Coordinates of C-alpha atoms in Angstrom, one line a residue:
Chain V
M15 CA 68.4 95.5 51.4
G16 CA 64.9 96.0 52.7
T17 CA 66.0 95.1 56.2
T18 CA 69.0 97.4 56.1
D19 CA 66.8 100.3 55.1
S20 CA 64.2 99.7 57.8
S21 CA 66.9 99.3 60.4
I22 CA 68.3 102.7 59.4
V23 CA 64.8 104.2 59.7
D24 CA 64.3 102.5 63.0
S25 CA 67.6 103.8 64.4
A26 CA 66.7 107.3 63.1
R27 CA 63.4 107.1 64.9
A28 CA 65.0 105.9 68.1
R29 CA 67.6 108.7 68.0
P30 CA 66.2 111.8 66.4
G31 CA 69.2 113.8 67.6
L32 CA 71.5 111.6 65.6
L33 CA 69.4 112.2 62.5
F34 CA 69.5 115.9 63.1
V35 CA 73.3 115.9 63.5
A36 CA 73.7 113.8 60.4
L37 CA 71.5 116.2 58.4
L38 CA 73.4 119.2 59.7
G39 CA 76.7 117.6 59.0
G40 CA 75.6 116.6 55.5
L41 CA 74.4 120.2 54.8
L42 CA 77.7 121.6 56.0
L43 CA 79.5 119.2 53.7
V44 CA 77.4 120.1 50.7
D45 CA 77.9 123.8 51.5
L46 CA 81.6 123.2 51.9
A47 CA 81.8 121.5 48.5
A48 CA 79.7 124.3 46.9
K49 CA 82.0 126.9 48.5
L50 CA 85.1 125.1 47.2
A51 CA 83.6 124.8 43.7
G52 CA 82.7 128.5 43.9
V53 CA 79.0 127.9 43.2
G54 CA 76.4 129.9 45.0
L55 CA 73.0 128.2 45.5
G56 CA 70.8 130.6 47.4
P57 CA 71.8 130.5 51.0
I58 CA 74.5 128.0 50.6
G59 CA 77.7 128.0 48.7
G60 CA 79.9 130.9 48.0
S61 CA 83.6 130.9 47.6
L62 CA 86.4 129.3 49.5
S63 CA 89.9 128.5 48.3
V64 CA 91.3 125.1 48.9
D65 CA 94.3 126.8 50.4
R66 CA 92.3 128.4 53.1
L67 CA 90.6 125.2 54.0
G68 CA 93.9 123.5 54.0
S69 CA 95.5 126.1 56.3
N70 CA 92.5 126.0 58.6
L71 CA 92.7 122.3 58.9
W72 CA 96.5 122.4 59.5
S73 CA 96.3 125.0 62.2
G74 CA 93.4 123.1 63.7
I75 CA 95.6 120.0 64.0
V76 CA 98.5 122.0 65.5
I77 CA 96.3 123.6 68.1
G78 CA 94.5 120.4 68.7
L79 CA 97.7 118.6 69.4
V80 CA 98.6 121.2 72.0
I81 CA 95.1 120.9 73.6
G82 CA 95.3 117.1 73.5
L83 CA 98.7 117.1 75.1
A84 CA 97.3 119.3 77.9
G85 CA 94.2 117.1 78.2
I86 CA 96.3 113.9 78.8
G87 CA 97.2 114.9 82.4
L88 CA 93.7 116.1 83.1
S89 CA 92.2 112.8 82.0
M90 CA 94.8 110.8 83.9
T91 CA 94.3 112.5 87.2
Y92 CA 90.6 112.2 86.7
S93 CA 90.7 108.4 86.1
I94 CA 93.3 107.6 88.8
L95 CA 92.3 110.1 91.5
S96 CA 88.6 110.5 90.6
F97 CA 88.4 114.3 90.5
A98 CA 88.4 117.0 87.9
N99 CA 91.6 119.1 88.6
F100 CA 90.7 122.8 88.0
A101 CA 94.3 123.7 88.7
H102 CA 95.4 122.0 85.5
G103 CA 95.1 125.1 83.4
D104 CA 97.4 127.0 85.7
L105 CA 99.9 124.2 85.5
V106 CA 99.8 124.9 81.8
S107 CA 100.7 128.5 82.5
V108 CA 103.5 127.5 84.9
G109 CA 105.1 125.4 82.2
A110 CA 105.0 128.2 79.8
F111 CA 106.6 130.8 82.1
S112 CA 109.2 128.5 83.6
G113 CA 110.1 127.0 80.3
W114 CA 110.4 130.3 78.4
G115 CA 112.4 131.8 81.3
V116 CA 115.0 129.0 80.9
A117 CA 114.9 129.3 77.1
F118 CA 115.6 133.0 77.3
L119 CA 118.3 132.5 79.8
I120 CA 120.1 130.3 77.4
A121 CA 119.3 132.3 74.3
G122 CA 120.1 135.8 75.7
F123 CA 122.6 135.1 78.4
G124 CA 125.0 138.0 78.9
D125 CA 123.1 140.6 76.9
I126 CA 120.2 141.1 79.2
P127 CA 120.2 140.7 83.1
A128 CA 119.5 137.0 84.0
R129 CA 116.7 138.1 86.3
A130 CA 114.8 139.7 83.5
L131 CA 115.3 136.7 81.3
L132 CA 114.1 134.2 83.9
T133 CA 111.0 136.2 84.7
V134 CA 110.4 136.9 81.0
R135 CA 110.2 140.6 81.8
D136 CA 111.6 143.8 80.3
A137 CA 114.7 145.2 81.9
G138 CA 115.6 148.8 81.0
N139 CA 115.6 149.0 77.2
A140 CA 116.1 145.3 76.6
A141 CA 113.1 143.1 76.5
P142 CA 113.4 139.3 76.4
G143 CA 111.1 139.4 73.3
D144 CA 113.8 141.4 71.6
I145 CA 116.2 138.4 71.7
G146 CA 114.2 137.2 68.7
A147 CA 114.1 133.7 70.0
H148 CA 112.8 131.3 67.5
I149 CA 113.4 127.7 66.7
L150 CA 115.8 128.4 63.8
T151 CA 118.1 130.8 65.6
T152 CA 118.0 129.3 69.1
P153 CA 117.0 125.7 68.8
G154 CA 119.0 124.5 71.8
G155 CA 117.5 127.1 74.1
I156 CA 114.0 126.2 73.0
L157 CA 114.5 122.5 73.5
V158 CA 116.0 122.9 76.9
G159 CA 113.1 125.3 77.7
L160 CA 110.7 122.5 76.8
L161 CA 112.5 120.1 79.1
A162 CA 112.5 122.8 81.9
A163 CA 108.7 123.4 81.4
F164 CA 108.1 119.6 81.8
V165 CA 110.3 119.3 84.9
V166 CA 109.2 122.4 86.8
T167 CA 105.5 121.8 86.2
A168 CA 105.9 118.1 87.2
L169 CA 107.6 119.2 90.5
L170 CA 104.9 121.7 91.2
A171 CA 102.2 119.2 90.4
V172 CA 103.7 116.8 93.0
A173 CA 104.1 119.6 95.5
L174 CA 100.4 120.6 95.1
D175 CA 99.4 116.9 95.5
R176 CA 101.4 116.6 98.8
A177 CA 100.1 119.9 100.1
F178 CA 96.5 119.8 99.2
Y179 CA 95.2 116.6 97.6
K180 CA 97.1 113.9 99.5
P181 CA 95.6 114.8 102.9
M182 CA 92.2 114.7 101.2
R183 CA 92.8 111.4 99.3
D184 CA 89.7 109.7 100.8
R185 CA 87.3 112.6 100.3
D186 CA 84.8 112.8 97.5
G187 CA 85.4 114.3 94.1
I188 CA 83.5 117.5 94.8
S189 CA 85.6 118.4 97.8
L190 CA 88.8 117.7 95.8
L191 CA 87.4 119.7 92.9
I192 CA 86.8 122.7 95.2
A193 CA 90.3 122.3 96.7
S194 CA 91.7 122.3 93.2
I195 CA 90.0 125.6 92.4
G196 CA 91.8 127.0 95.5
A197 CA 95.1 125.6 94.3
A198 CA 94.4 127.1 90.9
L199 CA 93.9 130.6 92.4
I200 CA 97.1 130.3 94.5
V201 CA 99.2 129.3 91.5
R202 CA 97.6 131.8 89.1
Y203 CA 98.2 134.8 91.4
L204 CA 101.7 133.6 92.4
L205 CA 102.4 133.7 88.7
Q206 CA 101.1 137.2 88.4
F207 CA 103.2 138.2 91.4
V208 CA 106.4 136.8 90.0
Y209 CA 105.9 137.4 86.3
G210 CA 103.6 140.4 86.2
S211 CA 100.2 140.6 84.6
D212 CA 100.9 142.2 81.2
R213 CA 100.6 140.3 78.0
R214 CA 103.9 140.3 76.1
G215 CA 105.5 139.0 73.0
I216 CA 107.8 136.0 73.4
T217 CA 108.9 134.6 70.1
A218 CA 110.1 136.2 66.9
S219 CA 108.3 135.5 63.7
V220 CA 109.5 132.6 61.6
E221 CA 107.1 133.4 58.7
A222 CA 110.0 134.3 56.5
S223 CA 111.2 130.7 56.4
N224 CA 107.9 129.0 55.9
I225 CA 107.9 125.7 54.1
A226 CA 105.4 125.6 51.4
F227 CA 103.6 122.4 50.5
A228 CA 102.4 123.5 47.1
P229 CA 100.0 120.7 46.2
L230 CA 98.0 121.2 49.4
G231 CA 98.4 125.0 49.2
L232 CA 99.8 124.8 52.7
S233 CA 102.4 127.1 54.1
V234 CA 103.9 125.5 57.3
N235 CA 106.0 127.5 59.6
A236 CA 108.9 126.2 61.7
H237 CA 107.1 126.6 65.0
E238 CA 104.1 124.6 63.9
L239 CA 106.5 121.9 62.8
T240 CA 108.3 122.0 66.1
I241 CA 105.0 121.7 67.9
L242 CA 103.9 118.8 65.7
V243 CA 107.1 116.9 66.3
A244 CA 107.3 117.7 70.0
A245 CA 103.6 116.9 70.7
L246 CA 103.6 113.7 68.7
G247 CA 106.9 112.6 70.3
L248 CA 105.5 113.2 73.8
M249 CA 102.3 111.4 72.9
L250 CA 104.2 108.4 71.5
A251 CA 106.4 108.3 74.6
M252 CA 103.2 108.4 76.7
H253 CA 101.7 105.6 74.8
G254 CA 104.8 103.5 75.1
M255 CA 104.9 104.1 78.8
L256 CA 101.3 103.2 79.3
Q257 CA 101.3 100.1 77.2
H258 CA 104.7 98.6 77.7
T259 CA 106.0 99.5 81.1
K260 CA 105.1 98.0 84.5
L261 CA 104.4 101.5 85.8
G262 CA 102.1 102.2 82.8
T263 CA 100.3 98.9 83.3
A264 CA 99.8 99.8 87.0
M265 CA 98.3 103.1 86.0
R266 CA 95.8 101.5 83.8
A267 CA 95.1 98.9 86.5
M268 CA 94.4 101.7 89.0
A269 CA 92.2 103.6 86.5
D270 CA 90.3 100.3 86.0
N271 CA 89.7 99.4 89.6
K272 CA 91.4 101.1 92.6
D273 CA 90.2 98.6 95.2
L274 CA 91.5 95.6 93.2
A275 CA 94.8 97.4 92.6
L276 CA 95.2 97.8 96.4
I277 CA 94.7 94.2 97.2
T278 CA 96.8 93.2 94.3
G279 CA 99.7 94.9 96.0
I280 CA 100.1 97.9 93.6
P281 CA 101.7 100.7 95.6
A282 CA 99.0 103.3 95.1
E283 CA 100.9 106.4 96.3
R284 CA 103.9 105.7 94.0
V285 CA 101.5 105.3 91.0
V286 CA 99.7 108.5 92.0
T287 CA 103.0 110.4 92.3
A288 CA 104.0 109.1 88.8
T289 CA 100.7 110.2 87.5
W290 CA 101.2 113.8 88.7
I291 CA 104.8 113.9 87.3
I292 CA 103.7 112.7 83.9
G293 CA 100.3 114.5 83.7
G294 CA 101.8 117.7 85.2
G295 CA 104.8 117.5 83.0
L296 CA 102.8 117.2 79.9
A297 CA 100.6 120.1 80.9
G298 CA 103.7 122.2 81.3
A299 CA 105.1 121.1 78.0
S300 CA 101.8 121.9 76.3
G301 CA 101.7 125.4 77.8
Y302 CA 105.2 126.0 76.5
L303 CA 104.3 124.8 73.1
Y304 CA 101.1 126.9 73.1
V305 CA 103.2 130.0 73.6
L306 CA 105.5 128.9 70.8
L307 CA 102.4 128.8 68.6
R308 CA 100.7 132.0 69.7
G309 CA 103.9 134.1 70.3
T310 CA 102.6 135.8 73.4
I311 CA 102.2 135.0 77.0
Q312 CA 100.0 136.2 79.9
F313 CA 99.7 134.9 83.4
D314 CA 96.1 133.6 83.1
F315 CA 96.2 132.1 79.6
G316 CA 96.2 128.5 81.0
W317 CA 93.1 129.2 83.0
L318 CA 91.4 130.5 79.9
L319 CA 92.6 127.5 77.9
L320 CA 91.3 125.1 80.5
L321 CA 87.7 125.3 79.2
L322 CA 88.8 124.1 75.8
I323 CA 91.0 121.4 77.5
F324 CA 88.0 120.2 79.4
A325 CA 85.9 120.3 76.3
A326 CA 88.5 118.1 74.6
V327 CA 88.7 115.6 77.5
I328 CA 84.9 115.4 77.8
L329 CA 84.5 115.0 74.1
G330 CA 87.0 112.2 74.0
G331 CA 85.6 110.4 77.1
I332 CA 86.9 111.7 80.4
G333 CA 89.4 109.3 81.9
S334 CA 90.8 108.1 78.6
V335 CA 94.3 109.3 77.5
Y336 CA 93.6 108.5 73.9
G337 CA 90.2 110.1 74.1
A338 CA 91.9 113.3 75.3
I339 CA 94.2 113.3 72.3
A340 CA 91.3 112.6 69.8
G341 CA 89.1 115.2 71.6
G342 CA 91.9 117.8 71.4
L343 CA 92.2 117.2 67.7
V344 CA 88.4 117.5 67.1
I345 CA 88.2 120.6 69.2
G346 CA 91.2 122.1 67.5
V347 CA 89.8 121.5 64.0
V348 CA 86.3 122.6 64.8
F349 CA 87.9 125.7 66.4
T350 CA 89.7 126.7 63.2
T351 CA 87.4 125.4 60.4
S352 CA 84.2 126.8 62.0
T353 CA 85.4 130.3 60.8
I354 CA 84.4 129.2 57.3
W355 CA 80.8 129.5 58.4
I356 CA 80.8 131.8 61.4
P357 CA 82.7 134.9 62.5
S358 CA 85.9 133.9 64.3
D359 CA 84.6 135.6 67.5
F360 CA 82.3 132.6 67.8
N361 CA 84.7 129.8 67.2
Q362 CA 85.0 128.9 70.9
A363 CA 81.2 128.6 70.9
A364 CA 81.4 126.2 67.9
A365 CA 83.9 124.0 69.8
F366 CA 81.6 123.9 72.9
G367 CA 78.6 123.3 70.6
V368 CA 80.3 120.2 69.3
M369 CA 81.1 119.1 72.8
I370 CA 77.5 119.5 73.9
L371 CA 76.2 117.6 70.9
M372 CA 78.6 114.8 71.8
L373 CA 77.3 114.8 75.4
L374 CA 73.8 114.5 74.1
L375 CA 74.4 111.8 71.6
R376 CA 77.2 109.8 73.1
P377 CA 77.5 110.8 76.8
E378 CA 80.4 108.5 77.4
G379 CA 82.5 110.4 74.8
L380 CA 84.4 109.1 71.8
F381 CA 86.6 106.7 73.8
G382 CA 84.3 106.2 76.8
G383 CA 83.3 102.7 77.5
V384 CA 86.5 101.4 76.0
T385 CA 88.8 101.2 78.9
T386 CA 92.0 102.5 77.6
T387 CA 93.0 104.7 80.5
Chain U
M7 CA 66.6 89.1 112.8
S8 CA 63.7 89.5 115.2
V9 CA 63.9 88.7 118.9
D10 CA 61.9 85.5 118.4
E11 CA 64.2 84.3 115.7
A12 CA 67.2 85.1 117.8
E13 CA 65.8 83.1 120.7
S14 CA 65.0 80.1 118.6
A15 CA 68.5 80.3 117.1
D16 CA 69.9 80.2 120.6
N17 CA 67.8 77.2 121.5
E18 CA 69.1 75.4 118.5
T19 CA 72.7 76.0 119.6
D20 CA 71.9 74.2 122.8
A21 CA 70.2 71.4 120.8
A22 CA 73.3 70.9 118.6
A23 CA 74.3 67.4 119.1
T24 CA 76.8 66.3 116.5
A25 CA 78.4 69.4 115.0
G26 CA 81.3 70.7 117.1
T27 CA 81.8 74.2 118.5
D28 CA 85.6 73.9 119.1
H29 CA 86.6 76.8 116.8
A30 CA 90.3 76.7 117.4
I31 CA 92.7 73.9 116.4
D32 CA 95.5 72.8 118.6
D33 CA 98.6 73.4 116.7
D34 CA 100.3 74.3 113.4
A35 CA 97.7 76.9 112.3
I36 CA 99.2 79.2 109.7
L37 CA 96.3 81.6 110.1
R38 CA 95.2 82.2 113.7
I39 CA 92.3 84.5 114.4
R40 CA 91.4 85.1 118.0
D41 CA 88.5 87.0 119.5
L42 CA 88.2 89.2 116.5
D43 CA 85.9 92.2 116.6
A44 CA 85.8 94.1 113.3
G45 CA 83.5 96.1 111.1
Y46 CA 83.2 99.2 108.9
G47 CA 83.6 102.6 110.6
D48 CA 81.4 102.5 113.7
L49 CA 79.4 99.5 112.5
Q50 CA 80.6 96.3 114.2
I51 CA 80.0 93.1 112.2
L52 CA 82.2 90.5 113.8
T53 CA 82.2 89.6 117.5
D54 CA 84.8 87.4 119.1
V55 CA 85.4 85.4 116.0
V56 CA 87.8 82.5 116.4
L57 CA 89.1 80.9 113.2
D58 CA 92.2 78.8 112.3
V59 CA 93.6 77.5 109.0
A60 CA 96.3 74.8 109.2
D61 CA 99.1 74.5 106.7
E62 CA 97.7 73.1 103.4
E63 CA 94.2 73.0 104.9
Y64 CA 91.0 73.7 103.0
V65 CA 88.6 75.7 105.1
T66 CA 85.2 77.1 104.2
I67 CA 83.0 79.6 106.0
V68 CA 79.3 79.2 105.5
G69 CA 76.3 81.0 107.0
P70 CA 73.3 83.1 106.1
N71 CA 73.5 86.5 104.3
G72 CA 74.9 89.2 106.5
A73 CA 76.7 86.7 108.8
G74 CA 80.0 88.5 108.2
K75 CA 81.6 85.8 106.1
S76 CA 83.3 88.2 103.7
T77 CA 84.1 90.5 106.5
V78 CA 86.4 87.9 108.0
M79 CA 88.4 87.7 104.8
K80 CA 88.6 91.5 104.4
T81 CA 89.7 91.8 107.9
V82 CA 92.6 89.4 107.3
F83 CA 93.6 91.7 104.4
G84 CA 93.3 94.8 106.5
L85 CA 90.4 96.2 104.6
T86 CA 88.0 96.7 107.6
T87 CA 88.1 98.6 110.9
H88 CA 89.8 96.5 113.5
M89 CA 88.1 96.7 116.9
G90 CA 89.7 94.0 119.0
G91 CA 91.3 90.6 119.0
T92 CA 94.3 89.3 117.0
V93 CA 95.1 88.0 113.5
E94 CA 98.3 86.1 113.1
F95 CA 99.8 84.6 110.0
E96 CA 102.7 82.1 110.3
G97 CA 103.3 83.2 113.9
R98 CA 103.4 86.9 113.2
S99 CA 100.7 89.5 113.8
I100 CA 99.5 90.9 110.5
Q101 CA 97.2 93.4 112.0
G102 CA 97.6 96.9 110.7
L103 CA 99.8 95.8 107.7
A104 CA 99.1 97.3 104.3
P105 CA 97.6 94.9 101.7
E106 CA 101.0 95.2 99.9
Q107 CA 102.8 93.8 103.0
I108 CA 100.2 91.1 103.6
I109 CA 100.8 89.9 100.1
R110 CA 104.5 89.7 100.9
E111 CA 103.7 87.6 103.9
G112 CA 102.2 85.0 101.6
I113 CA 98.4 85.5 101.4
G114 CA 96.5 86.0 98.1
F115 CA 93.0 87.3 97.9
V116 CA 90.3 86.8 95.2
P117 CA 87.4 89.2 96.0
Q118 CA 83.9 88.4 94.9
N119 CA 83.1 91.1 92.3
D120 CA 85.2 93.0 89.9
N121 CA 88.2 90.8 90.5
V122 CA 90.0 91.4 87.2
F123 CA 91.3 94.6 85.6
P124 CA 89.0 94.6 82.5
G125 CA 91.1 96.9 80.4
L126 CA 94.3 94.9 80.9
S127 CA 95.2 91.8 79.0
V128 CA 95.1 88.4 80.7
R129 CA 98.9 88.4 80.8
E130 CA 99.0 92.0 82.2
N131 CA 96.5 91.0 84.9
L132 CA 98.8 88.2 85.9
E133 CA 101.8 90.5 85.8
M134 CA 100.1 92.9 88.2
G135 CA 99.7 90.0 90.7
A136 CA 103.5 90.0 90.9
Y137 CA 103.9 93.8 91.0
I138 CA 106.0 93.7 94.2
L139 CA 108.7 91.6 92.5
D140 CA 111.4 93.4 90.4
E141 CA 111.1 90.9 87.5
V142 CA 108.0 89.3 86.0
P143 CA 108.2 85.7 87.2
E144 CA 107.9 84.0 83.8
D145 CA 108.0 80.5 85.3
Q146 CA 105.0 81.3 87.5
I147 CA 103.1 82.6 84.6
E148 CA 103.8 79.3 82.8
T149 CA 102.6 77.4 85.9
I150 CA 99.4 79.3 85.9
Y151 CA 98.9 78.8 82.1
D152 CA 99.5 75.1 82.6
R153 CA 96.8 75.1 85.3
F154 CA 94.3 77.2 83.3
P155 CA 95.3 76.4 79.6
I156 CA 92.5 78.7 78.2
L157 CA 94.3 81.7 79.7
R158 CA 97.4 80.9 77.6
E159 CA 95.2 81.1 74.5
R160 CA 93.6 84.3 75.6
S161 CA 96.9 85.8 76.9
D162 CA 96.7 89.0 74.9
Q163 CA 92.9 89.4 75.1
K164 CA 91.5 92.0 77.4
A165 CA 90.1 90.5 80.6
G166 CA 86.9 92.5 80.3
T167 CA 86.0 90.5 77.1
L168 CA 86.3 87.1 78.9
S169 CA 83.4 84.9 80.1
G170 CA 82.6 84.8 83.8
G171 CA 84.4 81.5 84.3
Q172 CA 87.5 82.7 82.5
R173 CA 87.6 85.9 84.5
Q174 CA 87.4 83.8 87.7
M175 CA 90.5 81.9 86.4
V176 CA 92.3 85.2 85.7
A177 CA 91.4 86.4 89.2
M178 CA 92.7 83.2 90.8
G179 CA 95.8 83.2 88.6
R180 CA 96.6 86.8 89.6
A181 CA 96.3 85.8 93.3
L182 CA 98.5 82.8 92.8
M183 CA 101.3 84.7 91.1
L184 CA 103.4 84.9 94.2
D185 CA 102.7 81.3 95.1
P186 CA 101.0 82.2 98.4
D187 CA 100.8 79.9 101.4
L188 CA 97.1 80.9 101.9
L189 CA 94.5 81.8 99.3
L190 CA 91.4 83.7 100.3
L191 CA 88.5 83.1 98.0
D192 CA 85.3 85.1 98.3
E193 CA 82.3 83.4 96.6
P194 CA 84.3 81.9 93.7
S195 CA 81.1 80.3 92.3
A196 CA 79.1 83.5 92.3
G197 CA 77.8 84.5 88.9
L198 CA 79.0 81.3 87.2
A199 CA 76.7 79.3 85.0
P200 CA 75.6 76.2 86.9
D201 CA 77.5 73.8 84.7
L202 CA 80.8 75.7 85.4
V203 CA 80.4 75.6 89.2
S204 CA 81.7 72.1 89.8
D205 CA 84.5 72.8 87.3
M206 CA 85.5 75.8 89.4
F207 CA 85.4 73.7 92.6
D208 CA 87.6 71.1 90.9
R209 CA 90.1 73.8 90.2
I210 CA 90.1 74.9 93.8
D211 CA 90.7 71.3 94.9
R212 CA 93.7 71.1 92.7
I213 CA 95.1 74.4 93.9
N214 CA 94.8 73.0 97.5
E215 CA 96.3 69.7 96.5
N216 CA 99.3 71.6 95.2
G217 CA 100.0 72.7 98.8
T218 CA 98.2 76.1 99.1
A219 CA 95.9 76.4 102.1
V220 CA 92.5 77.7 101.1
L221 CA 90.0 79.8 103.1
M222 CA 86.8 80.1 101.1
V223 CA 83.5 81.9 101.6
E224 CA 80.7 80.2 99.6
Q225 CA 76.9 80.6 99.1
N226 CA 76.9 77.2 97.6
A227 CA 77.3 75.7 101.1
K228 CA 76.6 72.1 100.5
E229 CA 79.1 71.8 97.7
A230 CA 81.7 73.8 99.7
L231 CA 81.3 71.6 102.8
R232 CA 81.5 68.4 100.7
R233 CA 84.9 69.5 99.4
C234 CA 86.6 71.2 102.3
D235 CA 88.5 69.8 105.2
R236 CA 86.8 71.9 107.9
G237 CA 83.9 74.3 107.9
Y238 CA 82.9 77.2 110.0
V239 CA 79.3 78.2 110.4
L240 CA 79.0 81.9 111.1
V241 CA 75.8 83.6 112.3
N242 CA 75.4 87.3 113.0
G243 CA 79.1 87.8 113.1
E244 CA 79.7 85.1 115.6
N245 CA 81.0 81.5 115.5
R246 CA 78.2 78.9 115.6
Y247 CA 79.6 75.5 114.6
T248 CA 83.0 74.3 113.5
D249 CA 83.7 70.8 112.4
R250 CA 84.8 68.7 109.5
G251 CA 82.8 69.4 106.4
E252 CA 81.0 66.0 106.3
V253 CA 80.1 66.3 110.0
L254 CA 78.5 69.7 109.4
L255 CA 76.7 68.3 106.3
S256 CA 75.2 65.4 108.3
D257 CA 74.2 67.5 111.3
E258 CA 70.5 67.9 111.5
D259 CA 70.4 71.5 112.9
V260 CA 73.0 72.7 110.4
R261 CA 71.2 71.1 107.6
R262 CA 67.8 72.6 108.6
D263 CA 69.0 76.1 109.5
F264 CA 71.8 76.7 107.0
L265 CA 71.7 74.3 104.2
G266 CA 67.9 74.4 103.4
G267 CA 67.1 70.9 104.7

C-alpha cells in the first residue's frame, strides 16, 4: 500500500496539471451531487433536478454524435492527406442545403414550386418550412434527403480535391490548409448565392409525440431518435468498412505510412478519392442531421460549427476516426452539461476549455498514439 | 571526402590486384542497370553505375556510408530522380514505371526503416502486399506462415507491437506476397539484436534457395559477402569492385578499406 501511495504522490508531483484537473473534476462532482440532493453548502450545492441533468446528458450525446460524425471526415483527410481541411465545415453546410432541398422536393411536390423547394426558399405565400416536414409525417422524404446529402457532398468533396488539392498533393500542410480556406470561402458564398443568406425554419416540431422514459426523467423526441439511429448506423458502417474491407485496410495503411503504402503497391489516388467520398459524405450527412436537430438553417452554420468539430477531433487525437467520435461525444456533453454551472452563453467556451486542458495534459489526444486511423 | 582521401582511394583502385572490376555479367541478367545516373532533385548521387542480377542470384552491395547503396535500390523502384542510363528488368525497361507497376513486373522491396504498417495486424500487412490482386492469395499467406511460423501465431496482433526481428519477417513476408522474381532488401539486419542477425541471414538464404533472386544492401559487409553469390563495392556513387563474395572478402584492399581489416 505504501508504495502505491507514494507513486500517486510522485505522479501528482510530476504532473501538477493533472492534479489540478482531478481536484476540479472532483469539486464539480461533489457540487453536482449536492445540487441533485438539493443541499446548499456555502458556495457549492443548490438545486438541480435529475430530469434536467438527464436531458442535458441526452442532448449532449445527440449533438455529440452529430459533431463526431462530422469529425470523422476531418480526421480521415488529416491522417491520409496530412492537412487540416478548413473547407470541411462548408461541406457540412452543403450537405444540409442539398439534402433538405431533396427532402422538401419529395415532401412538398406539387404544392409549392419545385425551384423553391430545392433551394429551401419561400415562394409567394408558400414557404418550404410550412410543409411541416418531420420524421413522422414524411419519413421517406427525410431518409432520401439524408442519402442526397451524403451523395452531393461526397461529389463536391471529390470535385474540390481534383480542382484544388490534387495539383498540390506534394506541397506541405500549410499550403494545403491555406488553399482549403480559399475553397471554404468559395463554397460558402456560392451557398449564399444559391440559397440566400437568411436563417429560416426547416422542420416542424415533433415535441407533441415525444417518447418519455419515465425512470430517467427523459423526454426524447423523434428527431433526436432519428439522429441517434442514423449517426450510429453511419458510424458502424464506417467501422466495418475500415476494419473489414480491403479499401478500409488500405486507408489505415496509408494513414500509418504513406511511403510504405506506395512501395507496397497500394494505389494512393484511388484511396484518396475514396477518403473524400466517405469523409465528405459523412460531413454532408452530419450537416443534414444537425439541421434536423436545430430546426433551422443558414448558409454559414457549418463554418461556425467547424470550430467545435476541430475541438472534437483534436480532443480525440487528430487522425483517429474513433478519436473523432469520442471527442465529439465529450464536446457535446460538455457543451450541454456545462450550463449547470455557467450561463449557456459560455458553453462553447467550456467545450474549448476542455479541449485546451486535454492539449496541456495529453497533447496526443484521447486516441492519439494508438494507431486506429 | 577530402582531396587527399580521394587521391589515395584512386591509387588503391590501381593497386587492386585480385578483386575484379567487371561490373556487368555476360548473359541472363534479370536486372540490368547500365550507366545509371540518379539522385534526389538536383543532387546527383549515382554516376555511371553498372549492376546486374542474374536469375536466382544473390547479390549484395557494400560500401561506406553515403556511397549510394540504398539509392540504387530506390532507383530500381522509381523513387529517385532519374538522370541518365537504363534500368531493365527481364528484358523490359522499367524506368518511369510507378511502384505499383514495378511490383506487377515481379520485384518486391523491403525498405530499411518503418517497413511495416504498425496499426495493421500481421495478416493485414501481408494482405496489403497483395493489394493489386483481386483476391487475397490464401495459399501464399500459408507459404509465408510456413516460412515464418511465429507470424502465424501473431496473425491478429498489430505489427507495431512486434519485436524488431518479427517486424522484419512481416516486412519480408509482405514483399514476398506476390512471389517476386527479385527481392530488394535494404539493410535487413539494421536494428536487430546481434543474436538475431545470423538468423535473419539464414532466412534470406532460404528465400534465395527457393528461387527468388536477392539484391541486398548491408552494413554488415563481411557476413553479407560470405553469404552472397556476387558483391558490388560502391564508393561515392560509383562502381569500385565487383566479384564473387569470397574473392572480395579475401582481397587485401577491399578488406582494408571497406571491411575494417
